[in-house]
Amino acid sequence: MQIQLGRLNTLEIVKEVEFGLYLDGGEQGEILLPSRYVPETWQIGELLEVFIYLDNEERLVATTLVPAVQVGEFACLEVAWVNQYGAFLDWGLMKDLFVPFREQKMKMQVGRSYIVYAYVDEESYRIVASAKVERYLSTDRPDYSPGDEVDVLVWQKTDLGFKAIINHTYSGMLYDSELFRDIYVGWSGKAYIRQVREDGKIDLMPDKPGMEKVTDFSQVLLQFIRSNGGEIAFTDKSPADEIYETFGVSKKTFKKAVGDLYKKREIVLLDRGIRLSGL
């Protein structure tokens, strides 16, 4: 068995002691799960999913808490305190996550949040973090297809839009011209692959592509009109931000859905808005 430091591991309970449970760490020996993290019900031989990190004396220790970031992942974390060696980030565990000065792009300040990558330092065998994000992003050509759903974390603002980390591995771009929601550095959520360019760069979309999105929203829009007395005061000239605030979609998606319903003769287009057919 190989313990993954800084990751979730599934370990067997081997014995109980006054201050907690010992788990089978294989070649690493028995690993303590302190009493505060012991579940209400358990039994010897049971498997527990635990996060493995180092305590203040640099010993392996387990917790049932899941931190905001694991080794090999990126996250936006707030600085809890700093000292002469670096900054310490709140990642949800009793022992804060250390960022040495050499791994900071600029001097980190208490109370501010930064995008970081968590890794195990080979020399010290400690879990640390780095704000030098680019170093840890893959330059390999990704195997994505247009329309694929991905998890993203926005890490940088540019003149074109926002750079986002895709599935903790690649960098992609969300363009300002397509954004109809409040995006900011540190925002995380779902996005969709628009294309993977010849040079391997990835363009992202904030919404589902093509008719799948339109078809989904067409039914939502139709029900919205019905529930509002059969008529709404929205047209293709309505501001994009008002459309997004009300429906959660871009103006482009709204207009396509309106066109879809109009072709099916479900609605009538008026100067003042949209009305259900037959009213």
mmCIF file of C-alpha atoms in Angstrom:
data_model
loop_
_atom_site.group_PDB
_atom_site.id
_atom_site.type_symbol
_atom_site.label_atom_id
_atom_site.label_comp_id
_atom_site.label_asym_id
_atom_site.label_seq_id
_atom_site.Cartn_x
_atom_site.Cartn_y
_atom_site.Cartn_z
ATOM 1 C CA MET A 1 0.000 0.000 0.000
ATOM 2 C CA GLN A 2 1.308 3.435 -0.964
ATOM 3 C CA ILE A 3 0.045 6.366 1.092
ATOM 4 C CA GLN A 4 -0.712 9.505 -0.930
ATOM 5 C CA LEU A 5 0.339 12.453 1.189
ATOM 6 C CA GLY A 6 -1.983 15.413 0.771
ATOM 7 C CA ARG A 7 -4.752 13.302 -0.770
ATOM 8 C CA LEU A 8 -7.752 11.282 0.366
ATOM 9 C CA ASN A 9 -6.842 7.686 1.180
ATOM 10 C CA THR A 10 -9.016 4.715 2.119
ATOM 11 C CA LEU A 11 -7.415 3.018 5.149
ATOM 12 C CA GLU A 12 -8.376 0.182 7.465
ATOM 13 C CA ILE A 13 -8.950 0.703 11.206
ATOM 14 C CA VAL A 14 -6.510 -1.541 13.093
ATOM 15 C CA LYS A 15 -6.867 -0.536 16.744
ATOM 16 C CA GLU A 16 -8.282 1.943 19.234
ATOM 17 C CA VAL A 17 -6.199 3.980 21.681
ATOM 18 C CA GLU A 18 -7.112 6.568 24.298
ATOM 19 C CA PHE A 19 -6.472 9.462 21.889
ATOM 20 C CA GLY A 20 -8.048 8.060 18.727
ATOM 21 C CA LEU A 21 -7.782 5.253 16.199
ATOM 22 C CA TYR A 22 -4.791 3.839 14.399
ATOM 23 C CA LEU A 23 -5.172 3.150 10.686
ATOM 24 C CA ASP A 24 -3.126 0.774 8.522
ATOM 25 C CA GLY A 25 -0.687 2.915 6.549
ATOM 26 C CA GLY A 26 1.087 -0.024 4.901
ATOM 27 C CA GLU A 27 4.784 0.717 4.433
ATOM 28 C CA GLN A 28 4.341 3.977 6.342
ATOM 29 C CA GLY A 29 3.224 2.152 9.481
ATOM 30 C CA GLU A 30 0.164 2.939 11.566
ATOM 31 C CA ILE A 31 -1.327 6.413 11.161
ATOM 32 C CA LEU A 32 -3.260 8.160 13.917
ATOM 33 C CA LEU A 33 -6.800 9.444 13.427
ATOM 34 C CA PRO A 34 -7.210 11.777 16.447
ATOM 35 C CA SER A 35 -10.301 11.402 18.646
ATOM 36 C CA ARG A 36 -11.889 14.616 17.374
ATOM 37 C CA TYR A 37 -12.213 13.060 13.912
ATOM 38 C CA VAL A 38 -13.360 9.570 14.908
ATOM 39 C CA PRO A 39 -16.878 8.852 13.584
ATOM 40 C CA GLU A 40 -19.675 8.008 16.044
ATOM 41 C CA THR A 41 -19.839 4.415 14.876
ATOM 42 C CA TRP A 42 -16.898 2.331 13.692
ATOM 43 C CA GLN A 43 -15.368 -1.126 14.051
ATOM 44 C CA ILE A 44 -11.974 -2.775 13.713
ATOM 45 C CA GLY A 45 -11.350 -3.760 10.095
ATOM 46 C CA GLU A 46 -13.647 -1.036 8.729
ATOM 47 C CA LEU A 47 -12.365 1.127 5.893
ATOM 48 C CA LEU A 48 -12.362 4.913 6.363
ATOM 49 C CA GLU A 49 -11.742 7.619 3.776
ATOM 50 C CA VAL A 50 -9.319 10.075 5.356
ATOM 51 C CA PHE A 51 -7.066 12.923 4.301
ATOM 52 C CA ILE A 52 -3.379 12.357 5.127
ATOM 53 C CA TYR A 53 -1.095 15.244 6.027
ATOM 54 C CA LEU A 54 1.668 16.087 8.529
ATOM 55 C CA ASP A 55 1.097 17.317 12.082
ATOM 56 C CA ASN A 56 3.170 20.026 13.768
ATOM 57 C CA GLU A 57 5.876 17.463 14.510
ATOM 58 C CA GLU A 58 5.991 16.365 10.840
ATOM 59 C CA ARG A 59 4.340 13.011 11.559
ATOM 60 C CA LEU A 60 1.722 11.481 9.264
ATOM 61 C CA VAL A 61 -1.749 12.074 10.666
ATOM 62 C CA ALA A 62 -5.266 11.443 9.353
ATOM 63 C CA THR A 63 -8.440 13.509 9.411
ATOM 64 C CA THR A 64 -11.961 12.945 8.144
ATOM 65 C CA LEU A 65 -12.089 16.634 7.168
ATOM 66 C CA VAL A 66 -11.690 17.360 3.458
ATOM 67 C CA PRO A 67 -9.542 20.459 2.817
ATOM 68 C CA ALA A 68 -10.283 23.080 0.170
ATOM 69 C CA VAL A 69 -7.419 21.760 -1.967
ATOM 70 C CA GLN A 70 -5.523 18.499 -2.294
ATOM 71 C CA VAL A 71 -2.060 17.831 -3.670
ATOM 72 C CA GLY A 72 -2.157 18.153 -7.450
ATOM 73 C CA GLU A 73 -5.031 20.642 -7.398
ATOM 74 C CA PHE A 74 -5.542 24.404 -7.673
ATOM 75 C CA ALA A 75 -7.706 26.544 -5.385
ATOM 76 C CA CYS A 76 -8.372 30.117 -4.326
ATOM 77 C CA LEU A 77 -7.393 30.416 -0.659
ATOM 78 C CA GLU A 78 -7.231 33.228 1.887
ATOM 79 C CA VAL A 79 -4.052 34.140 3.773
ATOM 80 C CA ALA A 80 -4.513 33.523 7.499
ATOM 81 C CA TRP A 81 -1.105 34.783 8.691
ATOM 82 C CA VAL A 82 2.438 35.468 7.561
ATOM 83 C CA ASN A 83 5.880 35.233 9.152
ATOM 84 C CA GLN A 84 9.513 35.618 8.134
ATOM 85 C CA TYR A 85 9.384 32.409 6.082
ATOM 86 C CA GLY A 86 6.235 32.905 4.038
ATOM 87 C CA ALA A 87 2.441 32.932 4.138
ATOM 88 C CA PHE A 88 -0.027 30.460 5.608
ATOM 89 C CA LEU A 89 -3.341 29.801 3.891
ATOM 90 C CA ASP A 90 -6.631 28.666 5.398
ATOM 91 C CA TRP A 91 -7.513 25.388 3.668
ATOM 92 C CA GLY A 92 -9.929 24.070 6.294
ATOM 93 C CA LEU A 93 -7.514 22.122 8.516
ATOM 94 C CA MET A 94 -6.008 22.957 11.915
ATOM 95 C CA LYS A 95 -2.547 23.266 10.360
ATOM 96 C CA ASP A 96 -2.515 25.979 7.675
ATOM 97 C CA LEU A 97 -1.039 25.493 4.193
ATOM 98 C CA PHE A 98 2.427 27.052 3.785
ATOM 99 C CA VAL A 99 3.511 29.174 0.807
ATOM 100 C CA PRO A 100 7.257 29.962 0.909
ATOM 101 C CA PHE A 101 8.301 33.427 -0.251
ATOM 102 C CA ARG A 102 10.012 31.857 -3.264
ATOM 103 C CA GLU A 103 6.636 30.502 -4.419
ATOM 104 C CA GLN A 104 4.838 33.862 -4.220
ATOM 105 C CA LYS A 105 4.440 36.114 -7.253
ATOM 106 C CA MET A 106 4.099 39.082 -4.926
ATOM 107 C CA LYS A 107 4.251 39.345 -1.167
ATOM 108 C CA MET A 108 1.023 37.809 0.106
ATOM 109 C CA GLN A 109 -1.118 39.831 2.497
ATOM 110 C CA VAL A 110 -3.315 38.653 5.377
ATOM 111 C CA GLY A 111 -7.001 38.616 4.441
ATOM 112 C CA ARG A 112 -6.428 38.498 0.686
ATOM 113 C CA SER A 113 -7.081 35.414 -1.448
ATOM 114 C CA TYR A 114 -4.761 33.925 -4.073
ATOM 115 C CA ILE A 115 -4.875 31.147 -6.642
ATOM 116 C CA VAL A 116 -2.381 28.455 -5.644
ATOM 117 C CA TYR A 117 -1.299 24.944 -6.536
ATOM 118 C CA ALA A 118 -0.699 22.358 -3.789
ATOM 119 C CA TYR A 119 2.198 19.922 -4.057
ATOM 120 C CA VAL A 120 4.638 17.909 -1.941
ATOM 121 C CA ASP A 121 8.067 19.503 -1.665
ATOM 122 C CA GLU A 122 10.603 16.799 -2.573
ATOM 123 C CA GLU A 123 13.315 18.085 -0.241
ATOM 124 C CA SER A 124 11.275 18.583 2.932
ATOM 125 C CA TYR A 125 8.429 16.108 2.216
ATOM 126 C CA ARG A 126 5.969 18.821 3.304
ATOM 127 C CA ILE A 127 2.723 19.824 1.676
ATOM 128 C CA VAL A 128 3.198 23.365 0.376
ATOM 129 C CA ALA A 129 1.552 25.666 -2.144
ATOM 130 C CA SER A 130 2.737 27.881 -4.980
ATOM 131 C CA ALA A 131 1.151 30.969 -6.534
ATOM 132 C CA LYS A 132 3.254 30.483 -9.676
ATOM 133 C CA VAL A 133 0.342 28.833 -11.420
ATOM 134 C CA GLU A 134 1.744 28.662 -14.952
ATOM 135 C CA ARG A 135 4.505 26.291 -13.849
ATOM 136 C CA TYR A 136 1.990 23.584 -12.962
ATOM 137 C CA LEU A 137 -0.338 23.782 -15.966
ATOM 138 C CA SER A 138 0.006 21.059 -18.586
ATOM 139 C CA THR A 139 1.333 22.022 -22.019
ATOM 140 C CA ASP A 140 0.223 18.721 -23.569
ATOM 141 C CA ARG A 141 -2.538 18.834 -26.169
ATOM 142 C CA PRO A 142 -5.800 18.015 -24.348
ATOM 143 C CA ASP A 143 -8.196 15.331 -25.554
ATOM 144 C CA TYR A 144 -11.384 17.425 -25.434
ATOM 145 C CA SER A 145 -14.231 17.681 -27.923
ATOM 146 C CA PRO A 146 -16.447 20.736 -28.567
ATOM 147 C CA GLY A 147 -19.292 20.813 -26.065
ATOM 148 C CA ASP A 148 -17.516 18.819 -23.338
ATOM 149 C CA GLU A 149 -18.452 20.000 -19.828
ATOM 150 C CA VAL A 150 -15.475 20.852 -17.601
ATOM 151 C CA ASP A 151 -14.781 22.262 -14.145
ATOM 152 C CA VAL A 152 -12.997 25.600 -14.202
ATOM 153 C CA LEU A 153 -11.296 27.961 -11.751
ATOM 154 C CA VAL A 154 -10.705 31.515 -12.987
ATOM 155 C CA TRP A 155 -7.129 32.535 -12.235
ATOM 156 C CA GLN A 156 -6.285 35.646 -14.269
ATOM 157 C CA LYS A 157 -7.971 38.649 -15.952
ATOM 158 C CA THR A 158 -6.722 39.647 -19.416
ATOM 159 C CA ASP A 159 -7.731 42.183 -22.059
ATOM 160 C CA LEU A 160 -9.757 39.452 -23.828
ATOM 161 C CA GLY A 161 -11.473 37.953 -20.806
ATOM 162 C CA PHE A 162 -10.473 35.489 -18.113
ATOM 163 C CA LYS A 163 -7.950 32.682 -18.054
ATOM 164 C CA ALA A 164 -9.364 29.609 -16.336
ATOM 165 C CA ILE A 165 -7.808 26.387 -15.046
ATOM 166 C CA ILE A 166 -9.610 23.393 -16.560
ATOM 167 C CA ASN A 167 -10.025 20.226 -14.472
ATOM 168 C CA HIS A 168 -6.927 21.141 -12.415
ATOM 169 C CA THR A 169 -4.779 20.511 -15.511
ATOM 170 C CA TYR A 170 -5.052 22.912 -18.466
ATOM 171 C CA SER A 171 -5.500 26.621 -19.090
ATOM 172 C CA GLY A 172 -8.388 27.946 -21.173
ATOM 173 C CA MET A 173 -9.978 31.281 -22.024
ATOM 174 C CA LEU A 174 -13.454 32.657 -21.271
ATOM 175 C CA TYR A 175 -14.060 35.688 -23.488
ATOM 176 C CA ASP A 176 -15.640 38.907 -22.199
ATOM 177 C CA SER A 177 -17.904 39.085 -25.266
ATOM 178 C CA GLU A 178 -19.653 35.873 -24.185
ATOM 179 C CA LEU A 179 -19.922 36.481 -20.457
ATOM 180 C CA PHE A 180 -23.304 37.438 -19.058
ATOM 181 C CA ARG A 181 -22.664 36.639 -15.427
ATOM 182 C CA ASP A 182 -20.450 37.936 -12.634
ATOM 183 C CA ILE A 183 -17.091 36.285 -13.331
ATOM 184 C CA TYR A 184 -14.028 37.184 -11.272
ATOM 185 C CA VAL A 185 -10.624 35.814 -10.315
ATOM 186 C CA GLY A 186 -11.319 32.974 -7.903
ATOM 187 C CA TRP A 187 -14.704 32.057 -9.429
ATOM 188 C CA SER A 188 -15.224 28.342 -9.962
ATOM 189 C CA GLY A 189 -17.957 26.409 -11.727
ATOM 190 C CA LYS A 190 -18.871 24.628 -14.948
ATOM 191 C CA ALA A 191 -17.947 25.690 -18.477
ATOM 192 C CA TYR A 192 -17.911 24.054 -21.919
ATOM 193 C CA ILE A 193 -15.229 23.450 -24.523
ATOM 194 C CA ARG A 194 -15.694 25.593 -27.626
ATOM 195 C CA GLN A 195 -12.582 24.382 -29.395
ATOM 196 C CA VAL A 196 -9.045 23.121 -28.947
ATOM 197 C CA ARG A 197 -6.888 25.076 -31.381
ATOM 198 C CA GLU A 198 -4.068 23.680 -33.489
ATOM 199 C CA ASP A 199 -1.553 25.124 -31.032
ATOM 200 C CA GLY A 200 -3.325 23.351 -28.137
ATOM 201 C CA LYS A 201 -4.918 26.479 -26.680
ATOM 202 C CA ILE A 202 -8.457 26.018 -25.389
ATOM 203 C CA ASP A 203 -11.428 28.327 -25.910
ATOM 204 C CA LEU A 204 -14.238 27.978 -23.387
ATOM 205 C CA MET A 205 -17.945 28.820 -23.412
ATOM 206 C CA PRO A 206 -19.945 29.758 -20.296
ATOM 207 C CA ASP A 207 -23.110 28.001 -21.546
ATOM 208 C CA LYS A 208 -24.072 24.769 -23.291
ATOM 209 C CA PRO A 209 -23.401 24.914 -27.020
ATOM 210 C CA GLY A 210 -25.858 24.750 -29.882
ATOM 211 C CA MET A 211 -29.405 23.491 -29.929
ATOM 212 C CA GLU A 212 -29.046 21.414 -26.748
ATOM 213 C CA LYS A 213 -28.953 24.635 -24.710
ATOM 214 C CA VAL A 214 -31.677 26.274 -26.799
ATOM 215 C CA THR A 215 -33.981 23.279 -26.528
ATOM 216 C CA ASP A 216 -33.501 23.105 -22.766
ATOM 217 C CA PHE A 217 -34.139 26.819 -22.303
ATOM 218 C CA SER A 218 -37.053 26.919 -24.767
ATOM 219 C CA GLN A 219 -39.120 24.826 -22.378
ATOM 220 C CA VAL A 220 -38.009 26.913 -19.397
ATOM 221 C CA LEU A 221 -39.006 30.110 -21.227
ATOM 222 C CA LEU A 222 -42.369 28.669 -22.271
ATOM 223 C CA GLN A 223 -43.186 27.694 -18.686
ATOM 224 C CA PHE A 224 -42.073 31.121 -17.465
ATOM 225 C CA ILE A 225 -44.472 32.832 -19.880
ATOM 226 C CA ARG A 226 -47.316 30.543 -18.781
ATOM 227 C CA SER A 227 -46.676 31.214 -15.105
ATOM 228 C CA ASN A 228 -46.710 34.985 -15.733
ATOM 229 C CA GLY A 229 -50.203 35.196 -17.187
ATOM 230 C CA GLY A 230 -49.255 34.260 -20.730
ATOM 231 C CA GLU A 231 -47.274 37.399 -21.543
ATOM 232 C CA ILE A 232 -43.866 38.828 -20.591
ATOM 233 C CA ALA A 233 -42.246 42.199 -21.264
ATOM 234 C CA PHE A 234 -39.071 40.862 -22.881
ATOM 235 C CA THR A 235 -38.045 41.268 -26.529
ATOM 236 C CA ASP A 236 -34.902 40.743 -28.600
ATOM 237 C CA LYS A 237 -34.030 44.350 -27.730
ATOM 238 C CA SER A 238 -34.071 43.737 -23.957
ATOM 239 C CA PRO A 239 -30.697 44.403 -22.262
ATOM 240 C CA ALA A 240 -28.460 41.351 -21.935
ATOM 241 C CA ASP A 241 -27.926 41.891 -18.205
ATOM 242 C CA GLU A 242 -31.699 41.953 -17.556
ATOM 243 C CA ILE A 243 -32.107 38.725 -19.510
ATOM 244 C CA TYR A 244 -29.321 37.035 -17.578
ATOM 245 C CA GLU A 245 -30.594 38.313 -14.220
ATOM 246 C CA THR A 246 -34.062 36.905 -14.935
ATOM 247 C CA PHE A 247 -33.288 33.695 -16.828
ATOM 248 C CA GLY A 248 -29.620 32.918 -16.170
ATOM 249 C CA VAL A 249 -28.742 32.680 -19.885
ATOM 250 C CA SER A 250 -27.059 34.894 -22.453
ATOM 251 C CA LYS A 251 -29.037 37.143 -24.790
ATOM 252 C CA LYS A 252 -27.934 34.926 -27.690
ATOM 253 C CA THR A 253 -29.460 31.850 -26.038
ATOM 254 C CA PHE A 254 -32.623 33.816 -25.196
ATOM 255 C CA LYS A 255 -33.068 34.952 -28.807
ATOM 256 C CA LYS A 256 -32.505 31.443 -30.171
ATOM 257 C CA ALA A 257 -35.089 30.015 -27.764
ATOM 258 C CA VAL A 258 -37.604 32.727 -28.744
ATOM 259 C CA GLY A 259 -37.017 31.855 -32.397
ATOM 260 C CA ASP A 260 -37.485 28.167 -31.661
ATOM 261 C CA LEU A 261 -40.829 28.776 -29.893
ATOM 262 C CA TYR A 262 -41.968 31.185 -32.639
ATOM 263 C CA LYS A 263 -41.281 28.624 -35.378
ATOM 264 C CA LYS A 264 -43.330 26.082 -33.428
ATOM 265 C CA ARG A 265 -46.124 28.699 -33.163
ATOM 266 C CA GLU A 266 -46.054 28.481 -29.395
ATOM 267 C CA ILE A 267 -45.720 32.277 -29.007
ATOM 268 C CA VAL A 268 -46.616 35.564 -30.679
ATOM 269 C CA LEU A 269 -44.059 38.379 -30.865
ATOM 270 C CA LEU A 270 -45.327 41.824 -29.851
ATOM 271 C CA ASP A 271 -43.661 45.226 -29.775
ATOM 272 C CA ARG A 272 -43.995 45.219 -25.999
ATOM 273 C CA GLY A 273 -43.001 41.600 -25.377
ATOM 274 C CA ILE A 274 -43.949 37.965 -25.947
ATOM 275 C CA ARG A 275 -47.394 36.361 -25.621
ATOM 276 C CA LEU A 276 -48.561 32.763 -25.777
ATOM 277 C CA SER A 277 -50.376 31.809 -28.961
ATOM 278 C CA GLY A 278 -54.150 31.607 -28.722
ATOM 279 C CA LEU A 279 -54.574 34.305 -26.067
#
